[in-house]
Short mmCIF file of N, CA and C and ligand atoms in Angstrom, two decimals:
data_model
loop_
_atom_site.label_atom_id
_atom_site.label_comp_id
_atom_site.label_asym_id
_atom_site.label_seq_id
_atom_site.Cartn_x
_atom_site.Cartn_y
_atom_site.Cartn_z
N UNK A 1056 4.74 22.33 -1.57
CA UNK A 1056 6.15 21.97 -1.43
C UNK A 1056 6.55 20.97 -2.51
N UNK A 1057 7.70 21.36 -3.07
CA UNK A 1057 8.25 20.22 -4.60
C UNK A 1057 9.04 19.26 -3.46
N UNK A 1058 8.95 18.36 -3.91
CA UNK A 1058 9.82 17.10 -3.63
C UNK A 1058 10.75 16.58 -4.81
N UNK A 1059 11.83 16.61 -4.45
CA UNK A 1059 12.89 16.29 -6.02
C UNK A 1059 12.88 14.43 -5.65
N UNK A 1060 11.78 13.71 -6.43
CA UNK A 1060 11.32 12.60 -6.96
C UNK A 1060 12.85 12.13 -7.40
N UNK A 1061 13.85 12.50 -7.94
CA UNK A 1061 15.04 12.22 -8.59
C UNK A 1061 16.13 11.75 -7.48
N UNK A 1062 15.71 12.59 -6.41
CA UNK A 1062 16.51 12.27 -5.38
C UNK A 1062 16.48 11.26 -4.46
N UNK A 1063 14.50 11.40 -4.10
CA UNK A 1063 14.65 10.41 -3.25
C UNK A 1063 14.08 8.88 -4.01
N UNK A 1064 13.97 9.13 -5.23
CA UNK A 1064 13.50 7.72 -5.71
C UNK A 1064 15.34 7.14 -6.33
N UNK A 1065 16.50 7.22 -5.46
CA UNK A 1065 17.61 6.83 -5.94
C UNK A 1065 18.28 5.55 -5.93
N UNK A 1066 19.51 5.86 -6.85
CA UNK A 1066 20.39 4.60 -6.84
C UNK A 1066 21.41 4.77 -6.17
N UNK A 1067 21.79 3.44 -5.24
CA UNK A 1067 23.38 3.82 -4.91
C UNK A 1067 23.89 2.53 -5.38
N UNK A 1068 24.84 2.08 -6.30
CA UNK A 1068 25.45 1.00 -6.98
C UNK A 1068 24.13 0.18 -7.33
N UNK A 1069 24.23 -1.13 -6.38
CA UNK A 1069 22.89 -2.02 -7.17
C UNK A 1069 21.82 -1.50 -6.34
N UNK A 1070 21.55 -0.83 -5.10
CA UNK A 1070 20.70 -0.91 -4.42
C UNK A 1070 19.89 0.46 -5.09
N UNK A 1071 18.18 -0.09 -4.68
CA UNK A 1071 17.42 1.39 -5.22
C UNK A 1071 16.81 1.72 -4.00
N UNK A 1072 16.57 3.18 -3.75
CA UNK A 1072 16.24 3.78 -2.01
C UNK A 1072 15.14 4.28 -2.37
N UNK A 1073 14.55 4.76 -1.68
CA UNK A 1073 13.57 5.71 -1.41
C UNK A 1073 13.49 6.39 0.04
N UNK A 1074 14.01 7.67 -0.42
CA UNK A 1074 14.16 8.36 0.84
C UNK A 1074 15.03 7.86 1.93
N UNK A 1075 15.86 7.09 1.18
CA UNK A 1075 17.38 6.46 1.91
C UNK A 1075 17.32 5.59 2.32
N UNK A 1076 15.71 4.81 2.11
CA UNK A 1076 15.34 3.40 2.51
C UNK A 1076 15.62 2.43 0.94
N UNK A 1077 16.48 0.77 1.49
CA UNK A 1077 16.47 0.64 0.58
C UNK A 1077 14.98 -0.62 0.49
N UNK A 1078 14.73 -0.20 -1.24
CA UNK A 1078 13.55 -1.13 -1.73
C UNK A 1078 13.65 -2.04 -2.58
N UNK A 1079 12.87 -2.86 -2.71
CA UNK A 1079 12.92 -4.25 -3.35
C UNK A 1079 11.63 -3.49 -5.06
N UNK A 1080 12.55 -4.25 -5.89
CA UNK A 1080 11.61 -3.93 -7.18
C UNK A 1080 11.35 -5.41 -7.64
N UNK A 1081 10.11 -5.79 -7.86
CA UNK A 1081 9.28 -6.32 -8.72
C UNK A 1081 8.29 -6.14 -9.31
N UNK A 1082 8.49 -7.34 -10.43
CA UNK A 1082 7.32 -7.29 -11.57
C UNK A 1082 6.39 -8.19 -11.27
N UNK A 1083 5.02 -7.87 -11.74
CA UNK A 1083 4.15 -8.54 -11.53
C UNK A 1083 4.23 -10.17 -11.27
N UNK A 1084 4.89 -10.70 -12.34
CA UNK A 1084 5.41 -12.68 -11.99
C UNK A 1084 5.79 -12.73 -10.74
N UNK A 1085 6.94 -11.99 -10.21
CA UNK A 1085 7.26 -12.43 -8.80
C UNK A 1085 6.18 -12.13 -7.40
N UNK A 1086 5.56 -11.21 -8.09
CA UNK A 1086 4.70 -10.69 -6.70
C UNK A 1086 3.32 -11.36 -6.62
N UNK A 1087 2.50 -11.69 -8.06
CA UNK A 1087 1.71 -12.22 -8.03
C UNK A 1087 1.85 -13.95 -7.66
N UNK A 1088 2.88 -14.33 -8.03
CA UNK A 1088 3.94 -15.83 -7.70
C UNK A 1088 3.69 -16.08 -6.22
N UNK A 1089 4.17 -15.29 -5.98
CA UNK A 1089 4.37 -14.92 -3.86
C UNK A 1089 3.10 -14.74 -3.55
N UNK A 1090 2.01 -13.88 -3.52
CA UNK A 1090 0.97 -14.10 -3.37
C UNK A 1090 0.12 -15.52 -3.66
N UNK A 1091 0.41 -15.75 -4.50
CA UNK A 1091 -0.23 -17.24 -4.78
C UNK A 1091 0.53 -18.52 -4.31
N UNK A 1092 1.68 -18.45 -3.59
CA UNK A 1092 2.30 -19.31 -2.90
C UNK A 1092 2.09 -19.41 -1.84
N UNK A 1093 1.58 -18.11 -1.08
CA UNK A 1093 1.82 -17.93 0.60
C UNK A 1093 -0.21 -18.48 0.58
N UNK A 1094 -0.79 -17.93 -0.53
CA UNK A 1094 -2.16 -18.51 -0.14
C UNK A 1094 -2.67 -20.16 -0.12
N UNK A 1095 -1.71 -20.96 -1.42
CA UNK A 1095 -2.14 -21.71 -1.32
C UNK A 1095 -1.30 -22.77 -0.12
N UNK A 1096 -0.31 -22.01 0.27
CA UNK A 1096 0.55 -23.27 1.08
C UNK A 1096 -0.04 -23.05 2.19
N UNK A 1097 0.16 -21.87 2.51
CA UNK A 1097 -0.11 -21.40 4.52
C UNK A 1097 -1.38 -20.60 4.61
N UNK A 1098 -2.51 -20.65 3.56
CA UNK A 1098 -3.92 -20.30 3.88
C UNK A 1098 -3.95 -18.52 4.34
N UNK A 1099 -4.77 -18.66 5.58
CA UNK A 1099 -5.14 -17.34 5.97
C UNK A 1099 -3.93 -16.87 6.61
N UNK A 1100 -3.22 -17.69 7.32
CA UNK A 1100 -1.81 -17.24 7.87
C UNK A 1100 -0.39 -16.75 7.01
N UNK A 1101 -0.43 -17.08 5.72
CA UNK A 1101 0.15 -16.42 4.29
C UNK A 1101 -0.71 -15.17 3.93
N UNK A 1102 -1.56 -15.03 4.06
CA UNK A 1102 -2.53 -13.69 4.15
C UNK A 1102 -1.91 -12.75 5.13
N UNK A 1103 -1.93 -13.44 6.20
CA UNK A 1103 -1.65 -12.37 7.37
C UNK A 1103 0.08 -11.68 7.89
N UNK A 1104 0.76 -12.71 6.90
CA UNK A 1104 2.42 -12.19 6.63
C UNK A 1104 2.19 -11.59 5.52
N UNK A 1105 1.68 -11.57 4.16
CA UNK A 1105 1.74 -10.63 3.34
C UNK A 1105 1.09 -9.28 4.37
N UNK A 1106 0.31 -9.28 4.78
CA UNK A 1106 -0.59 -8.05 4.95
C UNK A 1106 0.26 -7.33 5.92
N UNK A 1107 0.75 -8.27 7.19
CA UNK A 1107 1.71 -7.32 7.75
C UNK A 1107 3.36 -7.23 7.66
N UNK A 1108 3.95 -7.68 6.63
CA UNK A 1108 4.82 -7.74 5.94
C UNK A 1108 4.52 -5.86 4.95
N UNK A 1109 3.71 -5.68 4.44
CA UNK A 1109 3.12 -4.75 3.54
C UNK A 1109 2.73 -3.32 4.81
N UNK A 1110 2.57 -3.71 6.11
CA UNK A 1110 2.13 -2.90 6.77
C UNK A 1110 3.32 -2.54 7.78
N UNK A 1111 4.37 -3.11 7.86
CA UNK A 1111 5.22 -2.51 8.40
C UNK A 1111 6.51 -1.71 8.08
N UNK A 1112 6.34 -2.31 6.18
CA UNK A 1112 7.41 -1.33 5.74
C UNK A 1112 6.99 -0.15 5.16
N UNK A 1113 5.55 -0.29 5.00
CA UNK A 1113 5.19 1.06 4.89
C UNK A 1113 4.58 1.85 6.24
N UNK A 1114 4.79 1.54 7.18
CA UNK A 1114 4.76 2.09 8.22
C UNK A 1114 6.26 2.49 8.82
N UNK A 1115 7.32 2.01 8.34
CA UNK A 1115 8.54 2.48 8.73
C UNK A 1115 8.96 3.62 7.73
N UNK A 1116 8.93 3.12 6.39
CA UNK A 1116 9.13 3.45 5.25
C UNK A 1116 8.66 5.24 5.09
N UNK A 1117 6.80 4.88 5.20
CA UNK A 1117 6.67 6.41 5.20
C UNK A 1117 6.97 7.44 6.51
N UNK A 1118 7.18 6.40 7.85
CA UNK A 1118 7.72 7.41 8.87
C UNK A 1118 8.84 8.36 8.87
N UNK A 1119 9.95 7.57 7.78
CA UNK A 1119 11.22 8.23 7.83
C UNK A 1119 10.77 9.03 6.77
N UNK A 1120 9.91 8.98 6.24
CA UNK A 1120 9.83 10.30 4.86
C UNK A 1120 9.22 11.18 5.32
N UNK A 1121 8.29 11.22 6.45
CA UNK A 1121 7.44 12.37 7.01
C UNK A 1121 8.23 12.99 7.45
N UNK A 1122 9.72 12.07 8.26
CA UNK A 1122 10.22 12.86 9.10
C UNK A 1122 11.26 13.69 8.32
N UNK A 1123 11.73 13.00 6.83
CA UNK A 1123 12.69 13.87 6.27
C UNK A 1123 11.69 15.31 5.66
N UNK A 1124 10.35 15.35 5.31
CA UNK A 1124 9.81 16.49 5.16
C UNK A 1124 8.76 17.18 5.54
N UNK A 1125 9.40 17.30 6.81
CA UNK A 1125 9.11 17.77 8.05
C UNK A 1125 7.77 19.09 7.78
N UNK A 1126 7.95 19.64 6.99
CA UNK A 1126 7.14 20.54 6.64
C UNK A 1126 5.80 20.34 5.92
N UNK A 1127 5.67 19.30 5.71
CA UNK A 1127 4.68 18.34 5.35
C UNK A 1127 3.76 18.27 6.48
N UNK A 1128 2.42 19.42 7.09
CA UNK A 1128 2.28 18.76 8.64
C UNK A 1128 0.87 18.52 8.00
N UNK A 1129 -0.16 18.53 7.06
CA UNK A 1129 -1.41 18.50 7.29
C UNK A 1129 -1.75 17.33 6.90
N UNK A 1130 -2.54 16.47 7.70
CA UNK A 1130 -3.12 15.21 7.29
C UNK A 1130 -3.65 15.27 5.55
N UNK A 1131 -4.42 16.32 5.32
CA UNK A 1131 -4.57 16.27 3.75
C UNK A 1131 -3.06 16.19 2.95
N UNK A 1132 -2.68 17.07 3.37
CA UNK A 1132 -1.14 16.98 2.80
C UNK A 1132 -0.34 15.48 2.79
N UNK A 1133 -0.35 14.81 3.80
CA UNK A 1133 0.43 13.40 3.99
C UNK A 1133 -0.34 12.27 3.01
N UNK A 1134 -1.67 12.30 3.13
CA UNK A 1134 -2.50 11.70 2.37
C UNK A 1134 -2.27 11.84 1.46
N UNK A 1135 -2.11 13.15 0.79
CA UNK A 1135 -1.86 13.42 -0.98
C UNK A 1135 -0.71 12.89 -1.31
N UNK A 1136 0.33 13.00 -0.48
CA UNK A 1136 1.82 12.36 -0.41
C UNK A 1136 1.84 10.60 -0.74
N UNK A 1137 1.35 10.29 0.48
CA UNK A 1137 0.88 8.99 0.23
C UNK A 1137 0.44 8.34 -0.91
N UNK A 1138 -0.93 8.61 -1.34
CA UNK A 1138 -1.29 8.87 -2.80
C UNK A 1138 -0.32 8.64 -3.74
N UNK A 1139 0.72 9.65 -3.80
CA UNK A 1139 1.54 10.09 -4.89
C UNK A 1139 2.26 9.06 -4.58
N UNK A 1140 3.39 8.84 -3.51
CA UNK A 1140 4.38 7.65 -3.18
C UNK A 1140 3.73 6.04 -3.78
N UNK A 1141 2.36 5.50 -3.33
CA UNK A 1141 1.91 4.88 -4.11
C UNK A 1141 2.29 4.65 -5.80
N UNK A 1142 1.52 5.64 -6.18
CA UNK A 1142 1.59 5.82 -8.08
C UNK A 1142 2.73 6.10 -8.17
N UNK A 1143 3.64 6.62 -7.90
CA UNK A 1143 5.34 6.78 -8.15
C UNK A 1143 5.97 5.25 -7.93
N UNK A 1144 5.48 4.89 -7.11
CA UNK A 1144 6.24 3.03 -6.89
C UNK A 1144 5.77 2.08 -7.86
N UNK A 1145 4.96 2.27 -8.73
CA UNK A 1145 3.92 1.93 -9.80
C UNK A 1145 3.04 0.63 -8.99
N UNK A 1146 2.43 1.13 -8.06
CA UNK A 1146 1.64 0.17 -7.30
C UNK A 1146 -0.07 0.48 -7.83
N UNK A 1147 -0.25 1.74 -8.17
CA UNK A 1147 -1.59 1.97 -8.51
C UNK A 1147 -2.09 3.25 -8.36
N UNK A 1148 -2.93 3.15 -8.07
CA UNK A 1148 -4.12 4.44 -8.23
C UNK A 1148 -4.70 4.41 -6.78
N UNK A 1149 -4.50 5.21 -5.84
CA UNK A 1149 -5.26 4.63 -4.64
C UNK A 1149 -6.11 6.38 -4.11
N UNK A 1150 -7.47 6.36 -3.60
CA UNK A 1150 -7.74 7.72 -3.20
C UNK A 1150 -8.05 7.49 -1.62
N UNK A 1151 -7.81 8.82 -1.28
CA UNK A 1151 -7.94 8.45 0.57
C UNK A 1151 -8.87 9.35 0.91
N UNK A 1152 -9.99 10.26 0.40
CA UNK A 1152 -10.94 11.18 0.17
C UNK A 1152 -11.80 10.90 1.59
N UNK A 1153 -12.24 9.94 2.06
CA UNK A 1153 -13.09 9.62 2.87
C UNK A 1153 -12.27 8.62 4.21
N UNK A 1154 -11.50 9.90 4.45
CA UNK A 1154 -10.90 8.88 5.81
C UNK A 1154 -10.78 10.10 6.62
N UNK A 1155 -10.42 9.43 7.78
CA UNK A 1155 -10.57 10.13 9.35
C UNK A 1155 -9.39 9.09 10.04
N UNK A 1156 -9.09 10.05 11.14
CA UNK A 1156 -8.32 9.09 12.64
C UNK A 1156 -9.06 8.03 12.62
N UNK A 1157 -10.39 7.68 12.54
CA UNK A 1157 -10.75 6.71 13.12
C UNK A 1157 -11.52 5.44 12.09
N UNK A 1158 -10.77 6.21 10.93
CA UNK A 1158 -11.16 5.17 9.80
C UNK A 1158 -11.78 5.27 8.76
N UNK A 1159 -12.23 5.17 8.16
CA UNK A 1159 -12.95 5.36 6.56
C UNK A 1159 -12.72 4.39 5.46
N UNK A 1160 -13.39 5.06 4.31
CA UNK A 1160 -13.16 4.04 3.10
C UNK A 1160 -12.40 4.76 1.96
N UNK A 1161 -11.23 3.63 1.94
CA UNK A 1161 -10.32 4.32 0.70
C UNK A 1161 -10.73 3.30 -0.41
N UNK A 1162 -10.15 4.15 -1.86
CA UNK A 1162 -11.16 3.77 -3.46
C UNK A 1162 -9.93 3.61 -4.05
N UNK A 1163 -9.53 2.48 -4.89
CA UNK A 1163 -8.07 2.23 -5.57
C UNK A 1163 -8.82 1.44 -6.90
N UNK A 1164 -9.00 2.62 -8.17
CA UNK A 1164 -9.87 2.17 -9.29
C UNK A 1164 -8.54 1.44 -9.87
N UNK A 1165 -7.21 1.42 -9.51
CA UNK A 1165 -6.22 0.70 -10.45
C UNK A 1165 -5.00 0.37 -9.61
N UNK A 1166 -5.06 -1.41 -10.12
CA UNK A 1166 -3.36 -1.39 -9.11
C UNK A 1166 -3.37 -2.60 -9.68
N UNK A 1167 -1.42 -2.46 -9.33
CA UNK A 1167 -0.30 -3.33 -10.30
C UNK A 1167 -0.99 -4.66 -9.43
N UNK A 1168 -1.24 -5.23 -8.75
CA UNK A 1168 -1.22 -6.32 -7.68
C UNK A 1168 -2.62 -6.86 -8.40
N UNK A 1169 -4.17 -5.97 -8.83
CA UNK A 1169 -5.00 -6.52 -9.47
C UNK A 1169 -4.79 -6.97 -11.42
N UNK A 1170 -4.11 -6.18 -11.90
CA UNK A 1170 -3.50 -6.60 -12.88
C UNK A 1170 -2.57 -7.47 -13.51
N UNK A 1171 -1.63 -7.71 -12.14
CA UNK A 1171 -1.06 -8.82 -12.60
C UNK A 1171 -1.79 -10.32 -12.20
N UNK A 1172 -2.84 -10.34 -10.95
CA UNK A 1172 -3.41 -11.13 -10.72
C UNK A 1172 -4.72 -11.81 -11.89
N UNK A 1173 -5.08 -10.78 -12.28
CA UNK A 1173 -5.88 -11.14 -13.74
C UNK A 1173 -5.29 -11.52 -14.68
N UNK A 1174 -4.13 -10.99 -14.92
CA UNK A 1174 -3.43 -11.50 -16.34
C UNK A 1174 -2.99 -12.88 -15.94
N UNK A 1175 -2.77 -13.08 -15.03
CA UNK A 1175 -1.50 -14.62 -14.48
C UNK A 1175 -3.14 -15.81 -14.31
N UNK A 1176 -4.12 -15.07 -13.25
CA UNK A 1176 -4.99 -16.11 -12.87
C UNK A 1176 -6.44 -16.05 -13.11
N UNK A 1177 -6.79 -14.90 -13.61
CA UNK A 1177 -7.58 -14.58 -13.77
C UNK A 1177 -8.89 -14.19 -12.72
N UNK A 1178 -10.87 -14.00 -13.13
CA UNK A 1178 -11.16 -13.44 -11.78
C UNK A 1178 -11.28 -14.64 -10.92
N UNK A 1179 -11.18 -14.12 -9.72
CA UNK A 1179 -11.08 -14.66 -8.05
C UNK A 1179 -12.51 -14.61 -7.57
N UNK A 1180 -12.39 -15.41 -6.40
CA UNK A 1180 -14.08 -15.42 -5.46
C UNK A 1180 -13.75 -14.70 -4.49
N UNK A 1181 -12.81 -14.19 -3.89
CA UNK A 1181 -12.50 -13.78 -2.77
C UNK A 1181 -11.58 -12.23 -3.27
N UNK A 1182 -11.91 -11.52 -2.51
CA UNK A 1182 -11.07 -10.45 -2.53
C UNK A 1182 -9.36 -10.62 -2.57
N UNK A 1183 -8.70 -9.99 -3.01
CA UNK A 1183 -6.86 -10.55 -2.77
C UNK A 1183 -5.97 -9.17 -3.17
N UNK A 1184 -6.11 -8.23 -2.58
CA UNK A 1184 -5.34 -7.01 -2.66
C UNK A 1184 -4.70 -6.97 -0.80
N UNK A 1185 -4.41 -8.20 -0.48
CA UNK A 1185 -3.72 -8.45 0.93
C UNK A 1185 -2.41 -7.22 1.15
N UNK A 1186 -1.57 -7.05 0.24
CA UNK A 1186 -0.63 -6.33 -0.31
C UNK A 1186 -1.10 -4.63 0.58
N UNK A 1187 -2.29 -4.73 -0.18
CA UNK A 1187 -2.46 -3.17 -0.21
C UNK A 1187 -3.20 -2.99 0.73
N UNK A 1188 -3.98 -3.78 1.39
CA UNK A 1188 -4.57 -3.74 2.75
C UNK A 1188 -3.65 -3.43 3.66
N UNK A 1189 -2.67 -3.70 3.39
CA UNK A 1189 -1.33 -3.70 4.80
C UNK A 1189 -0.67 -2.66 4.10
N UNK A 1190 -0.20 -2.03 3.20
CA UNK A 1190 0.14 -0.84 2.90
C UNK A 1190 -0.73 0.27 3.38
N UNK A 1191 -2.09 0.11 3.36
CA UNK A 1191 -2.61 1.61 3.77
C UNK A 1191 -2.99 1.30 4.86
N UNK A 1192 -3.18 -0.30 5.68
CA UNK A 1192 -2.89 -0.11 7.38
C UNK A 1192 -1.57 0.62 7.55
N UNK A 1193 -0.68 0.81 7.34
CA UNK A 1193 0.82 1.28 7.66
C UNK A 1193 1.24 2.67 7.51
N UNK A 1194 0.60 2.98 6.08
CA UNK A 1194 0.74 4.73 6.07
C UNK A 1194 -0.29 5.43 7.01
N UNK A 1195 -1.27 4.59 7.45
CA UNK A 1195 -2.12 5.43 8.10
C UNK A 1195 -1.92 5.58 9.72
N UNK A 1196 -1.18 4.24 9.79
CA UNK A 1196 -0.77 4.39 11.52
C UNK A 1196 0.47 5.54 11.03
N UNK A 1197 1.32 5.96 9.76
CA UNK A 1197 2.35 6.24 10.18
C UNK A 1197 1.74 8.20 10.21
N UNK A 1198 1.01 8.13 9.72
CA UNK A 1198 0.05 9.40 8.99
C UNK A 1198 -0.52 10.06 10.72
N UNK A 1199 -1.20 9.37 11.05
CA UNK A 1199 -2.12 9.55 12.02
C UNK A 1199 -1.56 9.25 13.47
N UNK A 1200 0.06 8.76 13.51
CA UNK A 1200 0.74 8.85 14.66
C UNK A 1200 0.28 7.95 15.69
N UNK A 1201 -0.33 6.54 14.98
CA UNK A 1201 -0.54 5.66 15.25
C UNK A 1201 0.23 4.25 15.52
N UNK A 1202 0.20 3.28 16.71
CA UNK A 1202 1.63 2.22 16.27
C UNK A 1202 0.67 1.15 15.49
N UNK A 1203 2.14 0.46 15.17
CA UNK A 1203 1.45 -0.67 14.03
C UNK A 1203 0.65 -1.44 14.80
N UNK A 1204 -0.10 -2.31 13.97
CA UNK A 1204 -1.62 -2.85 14.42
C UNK A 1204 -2.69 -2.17 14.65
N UNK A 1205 -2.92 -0.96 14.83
CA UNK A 1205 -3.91 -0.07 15.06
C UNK A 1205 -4.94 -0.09 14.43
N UNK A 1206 -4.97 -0.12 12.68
CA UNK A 1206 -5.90 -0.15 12.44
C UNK A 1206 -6.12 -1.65 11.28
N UNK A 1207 -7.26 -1.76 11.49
CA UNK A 1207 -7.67 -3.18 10.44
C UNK A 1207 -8.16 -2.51 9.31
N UNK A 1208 -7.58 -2.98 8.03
CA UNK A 1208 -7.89 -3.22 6.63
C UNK A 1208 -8.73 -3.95 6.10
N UNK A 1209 -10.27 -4.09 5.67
CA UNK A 1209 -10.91 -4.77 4.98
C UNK A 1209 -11.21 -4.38 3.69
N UNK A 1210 -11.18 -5.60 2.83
CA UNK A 1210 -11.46 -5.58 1.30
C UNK A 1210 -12.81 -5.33 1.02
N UNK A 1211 -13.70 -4.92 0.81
CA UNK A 1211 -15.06 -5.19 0.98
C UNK A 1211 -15.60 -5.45 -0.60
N UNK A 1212 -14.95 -4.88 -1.83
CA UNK A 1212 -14.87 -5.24 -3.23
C UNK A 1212 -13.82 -5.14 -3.56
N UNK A 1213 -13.37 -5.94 -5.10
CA UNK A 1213 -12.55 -6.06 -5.69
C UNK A 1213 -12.25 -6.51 -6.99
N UNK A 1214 -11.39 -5.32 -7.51
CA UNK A 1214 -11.48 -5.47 -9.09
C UNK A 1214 -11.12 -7.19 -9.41
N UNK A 1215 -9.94 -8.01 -8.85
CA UNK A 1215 -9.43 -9.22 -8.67
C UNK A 1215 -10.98 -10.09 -9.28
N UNK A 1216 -11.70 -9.69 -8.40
CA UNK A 1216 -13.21 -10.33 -8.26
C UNK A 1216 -14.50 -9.60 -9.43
N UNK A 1217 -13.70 -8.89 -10.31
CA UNK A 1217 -14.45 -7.96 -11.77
C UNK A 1217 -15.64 -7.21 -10.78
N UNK A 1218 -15.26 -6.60 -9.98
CA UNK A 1218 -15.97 -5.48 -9.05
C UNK A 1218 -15.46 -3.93 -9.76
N UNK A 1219 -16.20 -3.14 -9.98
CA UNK A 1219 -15.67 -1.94 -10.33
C UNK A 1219 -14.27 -1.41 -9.86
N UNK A 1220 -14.15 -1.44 -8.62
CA UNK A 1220 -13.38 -0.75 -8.25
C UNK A 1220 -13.01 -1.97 -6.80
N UNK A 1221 -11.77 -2.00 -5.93
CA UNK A 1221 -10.94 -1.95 -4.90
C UNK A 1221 -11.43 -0.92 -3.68
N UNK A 1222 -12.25 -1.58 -3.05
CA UNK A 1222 -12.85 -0.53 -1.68
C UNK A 1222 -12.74 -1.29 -0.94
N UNK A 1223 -11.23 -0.05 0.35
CA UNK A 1223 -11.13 -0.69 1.35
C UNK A 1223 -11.64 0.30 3.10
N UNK A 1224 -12.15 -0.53 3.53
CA UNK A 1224 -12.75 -0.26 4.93
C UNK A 1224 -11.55 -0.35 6.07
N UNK A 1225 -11.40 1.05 6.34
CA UNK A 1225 -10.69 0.91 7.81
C UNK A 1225 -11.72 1.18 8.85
N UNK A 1226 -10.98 0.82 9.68
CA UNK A 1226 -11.48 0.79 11.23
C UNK A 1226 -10.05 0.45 12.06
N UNK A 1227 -10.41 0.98 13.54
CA UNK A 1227 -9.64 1.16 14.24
C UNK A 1227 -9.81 -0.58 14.90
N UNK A 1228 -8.87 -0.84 15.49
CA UNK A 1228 -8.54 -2.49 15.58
C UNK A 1228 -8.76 -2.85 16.99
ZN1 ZN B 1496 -8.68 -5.55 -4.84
#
């Protein structure tokens, strides 16, 4: 099935939509900025508003898109979608190859959130793709017809941390 990308990645005056939702655009300074504000002021609890801040608009976000293409029914199919909606938002490279209902490990060899974090701060001791932990908690409750909170996101490596690659561990919560 084609998806006209033209349509739903639109403008209406200043606002930009996606799939009639409207979205916020930033560049790396502001997002990596915000990340590094919410960690160093409010600790693990700035962690846990980015992550579910990240997990509920993409849990709303991709619900209304499943539901506008309705014909979209196979979990491989939503996944590949997903995937694509990702790299179309220029968030990264993310693969979902090894997941299930009940959890698995997704592989993200490239993303805007580890790049701008290297260029601005360089490597980290701790994992910090909080962002994207709560993005693919969110498509996957929205994927798998799950409500939010369902499933937990762990970092387990990270490029942030000059790890090959961004491997994240779901599990059900
Ligand atoms: Zn990472």
């Amino acid at each position: 099935m084609l998806i006209n990308w033209e349509h739903e990645l639109d403008r209406v005056g200043h606002r930009v939509t996606l799939s009639g939702l409207p979205i916020a655009m930033h560049c790396h300074h502001y997002n990596i900025n915000l990340q590094k504000m919410l960690e160093d002021t409010m600790g693990e609890t700035g962690v846990r508003l980015l992550f579910g801040a990240a997990e509920e608009v993409s849990f709303h976000g991709f619900t209304s898109f499943l539901q506008h293409y309705s014909r979209i029914k196979t979990v491989k199919s939503k996944l590949e979608l997903a995937s694509t909606v990702y790299q179309n938002c220029g968030l990264g490279v993310m693969h979902f190859q090894k997941i299930s209902h009940r959890g698995g490990i997704i592989v993200s060899p490239s993303s805007h959130h580890v790049t701008g974090w290297l260029a601005k701060h360089g490597k980290r001791e701790t994992p910090g793709c909080h962002f994207s932990r709560g993005w693919i908690a969110g498509v996957l409750e929205a994927i798998y017809g799950r409500p939010l909170r369902h499933f937990a996101v762990e970092e387990v490596t990270c490029k942030m941390m000059r790890h090959e690659e961004c491997r994240f561990l779901v599990e059900e919560g």
